[in-house]
Amino acid sequence: MRTDTHCPYCALQCGMTLVEAAGPDGAGAGRSGPRLTVQPRDFPTNAGGLCQKGWTAAELLDTPDRLRTPLMRAGKGAPLLPVSWTAALDRVAAELVRIQRAHGRDAVAVFGGGGLTNEKAYLLGKFARVALRTATVDYNGRFCMSSAAAAGLRAFGVDRGLPFPLPDLAGADAVLLAGGNPAETMPPLIRHLVRLRERGGLLLVADPRRTATARLADLHLQLTPGTDLALANGLLHLAIREGYVDTGYVAARTTGWPRVRAAVAGYWPERVERITGVPTPVLRRAAELLGTARRGYVLTGRGAEQHAKGTDTATAFVNLALALGLPGRVGSGYGCLTGQGNGQGGREHGQKADQLPGYRRIDDPAARAHLAAVWGVPAEDLPGPGPSAYELLDSLGTEDGPRALLVFGSNPAVSAPRSVTVRTRLSEVDFLVVADFVRSETCEYADVVLPTAQWAEEDGTMTNLEGRVIRRRRAVPPPAGVRTDLAILSALAARLGHVRGFPAVPEEVFAELRRASAGGVADYSGFDYRRLAAADEAFWPCPAPRPGSDEPGRPTPRMFLDRFGTPDGRARLVPVRHRPVAEDLCELYPVYLTTGRVLAHYQSGAQTRRIPALAAAVPGPYVEMHPQLAASLRVADGEPMRVTSRRGSITAPARLTDSIRLDTVFVPFHFPGVNDLTNPALDPISRMPEFKVCAVRVEPARRPAAGQAACGGGAAGDR
Ligand code: SF4
């Protein structure tokens, strides 16, 4: 038996085939079905390749500590013990009703995930807005690419990570990638960049570290963490000065150029060198390579976006791309590399605090009326926008904050910024429910844990980094005692009085999602399961040809070729200015910390840390640092180091490399404790935390910890 499906991890959503292993052995400890192996499959994003995570993905189904029965505590401090589904669901429903009666509807919060299928994201959002009628719902995708999404909406009126198919990159003359390391985070993507270079195209990478991707590049701009905005403005300044601006395109397809031109006048190369640390000749060369490319792309990743000024930083790169006439042209463009598996679809269908399905704004009366009609409820009953992810988590259990939290597909005890505080909040909330397939760190704070099915045990759809909608197929049944997220939501909704409107069958949910998205920015009404099974080219928007028709619609692989998604069809150039990081260096915290992903792990590591080969490859965090910084601290490679920020401290071995800046250390974030260090300062528009840079002290663990005396900057950014 062979099942064509996709990898459960990142947004590349590599094609793979699951094959039942021959022999009578059956599955491992986690399941009763057949054991599966992975074969790579030719798909446009991965071209037959997989990374180590994809190759080992089937092992997750058989992980020995797989949850197989609901768990419940008799009270705070009591152990989690197995109970029946009836007992668990009855308790959850009763507590939600009790808490909402006592404290109001918004006292129950819902927290979703960017790995949930479109169907789950949709039904979770509907569950929050219709069954619970709470405004307090958001998801961990807020921590992923909300800044690029906000910049895309601001400039283009539409947010689709890549508004073009990924293989288009190979046809370019130059690609600038700011703050992304796909050679480690999504290795098969590199095949497209290798083809680019084989054709004579050039790759430019901006990153504080000489990463595996930067080593492939023709030009590496090794900037100071948190200065990407100044870099982009500096490149635009040079593009203007050297005559690379496509004035015809700017006049015909954009608005706002005079103000942006004026805003970047102050970013002359020598000043940008002082801010970014990138030498003036390198800046000039980068502007020339990009400015003279006939076909070019500007791409951003989390390194440029996960900042308290992430929206403005992404906007600065959008401005650069627009000035060069790239977006909306075949063979050129701007895009961002989405991280989570369904980071794109997850924010389109209603689990985000400010959005309704179809990428509609929740404060738009027409959008509310449309969804109210689809859901069969009065529009005035739909709640308004709620708090963003970090604000939601940080308010749990406080006087005005939520008293109960339902978590689906997320592990915020590890992945949230200043996670030491978030763990305290999780322990203080009156009632916590976690639906997951393993006992994650967040489960340890739960009053009720609900065991869920995994990716290969259920059907659904995902939307990858290109806005391509793909079918995830069930290859094996879930273990006995385990339910799907949809079945859990359906059962809870029924207990809350909604016996209709919450189907547990993915195809039924998708049929409703199509109607809910019809006419929206992310219009899926032209898709259906049959069509998605037959075609790889299912890019949204794809409206149905006639209202209510079941005919297939026309997908949109390349967006903006005729007009942008703004009211006047023109892209909006928005002036943005560099500002310092939320927490700059000082005497007590004299080194920048930046965090990121490594090849062997994914997100909070709840999944990949359970795969033996991946755990063996990178068993824990490490502190990547320059040998000169190590020498100044008198430490050797492998020596335990203590890294301390204003929020917390971790100990991990030093890993010496001259590929990182002298003033910066890097720690992979897949492990508990690392995000205790990071800064929750939020972007004012996207509410993205400043994950990518904070000030730390680095010292050998053998020495006693230095005191926490105040120094300039205080708790800057803590808000
Ligand atoms: Fe899976 Fe991403 Fe690796 Fe592809 S690149 S195999 S989608 S983790």
Tab-separated table of C-alpha atoms and ligand atoms in Angstrom, residues 7 9-10 12-14 50-51 53-54 186-188, ligand 1:
chain	number	residue	atom	x	y	z
A	7	CYS	CA	6.003	15.965	5.023
A	9	TYR	CA	6.996	19.665	9.166
A	10	CYS	CA	7.941	22.885	7.389
A	12	LEU	CA	8.058	23.583	1.888
A	13	GLN	CA	5.632	20.658	2.306
A	14	CYS	CA	7.867	18.283	0.366
A	50	LEU	CA	13.843	15.443	1.435
A	51	CYS	CA	15.786	16.572	4.455
A	53	LYS	CA	13.423	15.389	9.174
A	54	GLY	CA	11.305	14.279	6.237
A	186	MET	CA	14.395	23.607	4.226
A	187	PRO	CA	17.306	22.018	2.330
A	188	PRO	CA	15.427	20.889	-0.814
B	1	SF4	FE1	9.954	18.212	5.540
B	1	SF4	FE2	10.638	20.780	5.312
B	1	SF4	FE3	12.500	18.851	5.344
B	1	SF4	FE4	10.879	19.124	3.250
B	1	SF4	S1	12.413	20.601	3.956
B	1	SF4	S2	11.469	17.207	4.236
B	1	SF4	S3	8.958	19.754	4.263
B	1	SF4	S4	11.122	19.426	7.021
